[in-house]
CSV table of C-alpha atoms in Angstrom, one decimal:
chain,number,residue,atom,x,y,z
A,164,UNK,CA,51.6,-12.8,-25.4
A,165,UNK,CA,54.5,-10.6,-26.4
A,166,UNK,CA,53.4,-7.0,-27.2
A,167,UNK,CA,53.9,-5.5,-30.6
A,168,UNK,CA,56.3,-2.6,-30.5
A,169,UNK,CA,55.6,0.5,-32.7
A,170,UNK,CA,58.1,3.3,-32.9
A,171,UNK,CA,58.0,6.8,-34.3
A,172,UNK,CA,54.7,6.6,-36.3
A,173,UNK,CA,52.1,9.2,-37.0
A,174,UNK,CA,48.4,8.3,-37.0
A,175,UNK,CA,46.1,10.8,-38.5
A,176,UNK,CA,42.3,10.9,-39.1
A,177,UNK,CA,41.9,7.2,-38.1
A,178,UNK,CA,39.1,5.4,-36.4
A,179,UNK,CA,40.6,2.7,-34.2
A,180,UNK,CA,38.6,-0.6,-33.7
A,181,UNK,CA,38.1,-2.5,-30.5
A,182,UNK,CA,41.4,-4.5,-30.6
A,183,UNK,CA,43.5,-1.9,-32.6
A,184,UNK,CA,45.8,-1.0,-29.6
A,185,UNK,CA,45.6,-4.0,-27.3
A,186,UNK,CA,48.9,-5.7,-26.6
A,187,UNK,CA,50.9,-2.9,-28.2
A,188,UNK,CA,53.6,-0.5,-27.1
A,189,UNK,CA,53.7,2.8,-28.8
A,190,UNK,CA,56.8,4.9,-28.4
A,191,UNK,CA,57.4,8.4,-29.8
A,192,UNK,CA,54.1,8.2,-31.8
A,193,UNK,CA,51.7,11.0,-32.7
A,194,UNK,CA,48.0,10.6,-32.9
A,195,UNK,CA,46.1,13.5,-34.7
A,196,UNK,CA,42.3,13.7,-35.0
A,197,UNK,CA,41.9,10.0,-34.2
A,198,UNK,CA,38.9,8.3,-32.6
A,199,UNK,CA,40.0,5.8,-29.9
A,200,UNK,CA,36.7,5.7,-28.1
A,201,UNK,CA,35.8,2.1,-29.1
A,202,UNK,CA,39.3,0.6,-28.2
A,203,UNK,CA,40.1,-1.9,-25.6
A,204,UNK,CA,43.3,-0.7,-24.0
A,205,UNK,CA,44.3,-4.1,-22.7
A,206,UNK,CA,48.1,-4.3,-22.0
A,207,UNK,CA,48.7,-1.1,-23.9
A,208,UNK,CA,51.6,1.2,-23.3
A,209,UNK,CA,52.3,4.7,-24.6
A,210,UNK,CA,55.7,6.2,-24.1
A,211,UNK,CA,56.7,9.8,-25.2
A,212,UNK,CA,53.5,10.0,-27.3
A,213,UNK,CA,51.3,13.0,-28.2
A,214,UNK,CA,47.6,13.0,-28.8
A,215,UNK,CA,46.0,16.0,-30.5
A,216,UNK,CA,42.3,16.5,-31.3
A,217,UNK,CA,41.6,12.8,-30.3
A,218,UNK,CA,38.3,11.3,-29.0
A,219,UNK,CA,38.4,9.0,-26.0
A,220,UNK,CA,34.8,9.7,-25.0
A,221,UNK,CA,33.5,6.8,-22.8
A,222,UNK,CA,36.6,4.7,-23.6
A,223,UNK,CA,37.5,1.9,-21.2
A,224,UNK,CA,41.2,2.7,-20.6
A,225,UNK,CA,41.9,-0.1,-18.1
A,226,UNK,CA,45.3,-1.5,-17.9
A,227,UNK,CA,47.0,1.2,-20.1
A,228,UNK,CA,50.3,2.8,-19.3
A,229,UNK,CA,51.0,6.5,-20.0
A,230,UNK,CA,54.6,7.5,-19.7
A,231,UNK,CA,55.5,11.1,-20.8
A,232,UNK,CA,52.3,11.5,-22.7
A,233,UNK,CA,50.7,14.8,-23.6
A,234,UNK,CA,47.0,15.2,-24.6
A,235,UNK,CA,46.0,18.4,-26.4
A,236,UNK,CA,42.3,19.3,-27.2
A,237,UNK,CA,41.2,15.7,-26.6
A,238,UNK,CA,37.8,14.5,-25.4
A,239,UNK,CA,37.8,12.3,-22.3
A,240,UNK,CA,34.2,12.7,-21.3
A,241,UNK,CA,33.2,10.0,-18.8
A,242,UNK,CA,36.5,8.2,-18.9
A,243,UNK,CA,37.7,6.3,-15.8
A,244,UNK,CA,41.4,6.7,-15.2
A,245,UNK,CA,41.4,4.8,-11.9
A,246,UNK,CA,42.5,1.5,-13.4
A,247,UNK,CA,45.5,2.7,-15.4
A,248,UNK,CA,48.9,1.3,-14.8
A,249,UNK,CA,50.4,3.4,-12.0
A,250,UNK,CA,53.8,1.8,-11.9
A,251,UNK,CA,55.5,4.7,-13.7
A,252,UNK,CA,53.1,7.2,-15.3
A,253,UNK,CA,53.3,10.8,-16.4
A,254,UNK,CA,50.8,12.7,-18.5
A,255,UNK,CA,49.5,16.2,-19.0
A,256,UNK,CA,46.3,17.7,-20.4
A,257,UNK,CA,45.9,21.0,-22.4
A,258,UNK,CA,42.6,22.3,-23.7
A,259,UNK,CA,40.9,18.9,-23.0
A,260,UNK,CA,37.4,18.0,-22.1
A,261,UNK,CA,37.6,15.9,-18.9
A,262,UNK,CA,34.0,16.3,-17.8
A,263,UNK,CA,32.8,13.4,-15.6
A,264,UNK,CA,36.3,11.8,-15.8
A,265,UNK,CA,37.3,9.7,-12.8
A,266,UNK,CA,40.7,9.9,-11.1
A,267,UNK,CA,39.7,8.2,-7.9
A,268,UNK,CA,42.6,7.4,-5.7
A,269,UNK,CA,45.3,8.1,-8.2
A,270,UNK,CA,48.7,9.6,-7.3
A,271,UNK,CA,48.7,12.8,-9.5
A,272,UNK,CA,51.5,14.7,-7.7
A,273,UNK,CA,52.6,17.6,-9.9
A,274,UNK,CA,50.0,16.8,-12.5
A,275,UNK,CA,49.2,19.6,-15.0
A,276,UNK,CA,45.7,20.4,-16.2
A,277,UNK,CA,45.8,23.5,-18.4
A,278,UNK,CA,42.6,25.2,-19.9
A,279,UNK,CA,40.6,22.0,-19.3
A,280,UNK,CA,36.9,21.5,-18.5
A,281,UNK,CA,36.8,19.3,-15.5
A,282,UNK,CA,33.1,19.7,-14.8
A,283,UNK,CA,31.9,16.9,-12.4
A,284,UNK,CA,35.3,15.2,-12.5
A,285,UNK,CA,36.1,12.9,-9.5
A,286,UNK,CA,39.4,13.3,-7.7
A,287,UNK,CA,38.1,11.6,-4.5
A,288,UNK,CA,41.1,10.3,-2.4
A,289,UNK,CA,43.6,11.4,-5.1
A,290,UNK,CA,47.0,12.7,-4.4
A,291,UNK,CA,47.0,16.1,-6.1
A,292,UNK,CA,49.9,17.6,-4.1
A,293,UNK,CA,51.6,20.4,-6.1
A,294,UNK,CA,49.2,19.8,-9.1
A,295,UNK,CA,48.5,22.7,-11.4
A,296,UNK,CA,45.0,23.6,-12.4
A,297,UNK,CA,45.6,26.4,-14.8
A,298,UNK,CA,42.4,28.1,-16.0
A,299,UNK,CA,40.2,25.1,-15.5
A,300,UNK,CA,36.5,24.9,-15.0
A,301,UNK,CA,36.0,22.9,-11.8
A,302,UNK,CA,32.2,23.1,-11.5
A,303,UNK,CA,30.9,20.2,-9.3
A,304,UNK,CA,34.4,18.6,-9.3
A,305,UNK,CA,34.8,16.3,-6.3
A,306,UNK,CA,37.9,16.6,-4.1
A,307,UNK,CA,36.6,14.6,-1.1
A,308,UNK,CA,39.4,13.2,1.0
A,309,UNK,CA,42.0,14.3,-1.6
A,310,UNK,CA,45.4,15.7,-0.8
A,311,UNK,CA,45.7,19.0,-2.7
A,312,UNK,CA,48.6,20.4,-0.5
A,313,UNK,CA,50.5,22.9,-2.5
A,314,UNK,CA,48.2,22.6,-5.5
A,315,UNK,CA,47.7,25.7,-7.7
A,316,UNK,CA,44.1,26.7,-8.3
A,317,UNK,CA,44.9,30.4,-8.7
A,318,UNK,CA,43.5,30.8,-12.2
A,319,UNK,CA,40.8,28.1,-12.0
A,320,UNK,CA,37.2,28.8,-11.3
A,321,UNK,CA,33.8,27.3,-10.2
A,322,UNK,CA,35.4,25.1,-7.6
A,323,UNK,CA,33.7,24.0,-4.3
A,324,UNK,CA,36.3,22.5,-2.0
A,325,UNK,CA,35.6,21.6,1.6
A,326,UNK,CA,38.8,22.4,3.6
A,327,UNK,CA,37.6,20.1,6.3
A,328,UNK,CA,37.6,17.0,4.1
A,329,UNK,CA,40.4,18.0,1.6
A,330,UNK,CA,44.0,18.7,2.6
A,331,UNK,CA,44.8,22.1,1.1
A,332,UNK,CA,47.7,23.3,3.2
A,333,UNK,CA,49.8,25.8,1.1
A,334,UNK,CA,47.4,25.4,-1.9
A,335,UNK,CA,47.2,28.6,-4.0
A,336,UNK,CA,43.8,30.3,-4.6
A,337,UNK,CA,42.9,33.7,-5.9
A,338,UNK,CA,41.1,36.1,-3.6
A,339,UNK,CA,38.1,36.0,-5.9
A,340,UNK,CA,38.0,32.2,-5.6
A,341,UNK,CA,37.9,32.1,-1.8
A,342,UNK,CA,34.1,31.7,-1.9
A,343,UNK,CA,34.6,28.2,-3.4
A,344,UNK,CA,36.2,27.2,0.0
A,345,UNK,CA,33.3,28.5,2.0
A,346,UNK,CA,30.2,27.0,0.2
A,347,UNK,CA,29.6,24.4,2.9
A,348,UNK,CA,29.2,27.2,5.4
A,349,UNK,CA,26.6,29.0,3.4
A,350,UNK,CA,28.2,32.4,4.0
A,351,UNK,CA,27.1,35.4,2.0
A,352,UNK,CA,30.1,37.3,0.6
A,353,UNK,CA,29.7,40.8,-0.7
């Protein structure tokens, strides 16, 4: 099936149905205050697109491609990103809810998360080298066997990262956040 190509379109205040985006390529499109939570993202590609105030909560985004896509103030609660098309992908998140999101095993080198809630997110075995976590809540976020070398956690908070099971060489942390690297050892810091 040949995908439908959609260029330079603005979608605003729309509720997308199950098959609304399947087998479609969107380029240079903007989605504002849209609900995509019920969509099937089968063979869907977004290139140079922006999503603002959109809902993806519990969406199954398998087999979707994100190339130069920016998400602002979007809800991705309980979304599994692990099956996205990883051929060429680039996306960033600002002011997004990514609680319980799953990024298991993804190559997220230089990925930017800014002002996001990543409570209980899963980055197990992900490549987060040189990623930026700018002012993010990382409470109960899992970094088990992840590569976070050179990642910037300086302004983020509530993290609990085990340096024995997560590669953190040259990662950046604030002095106040060092306790999040020592939780496993049950040390008392004063």
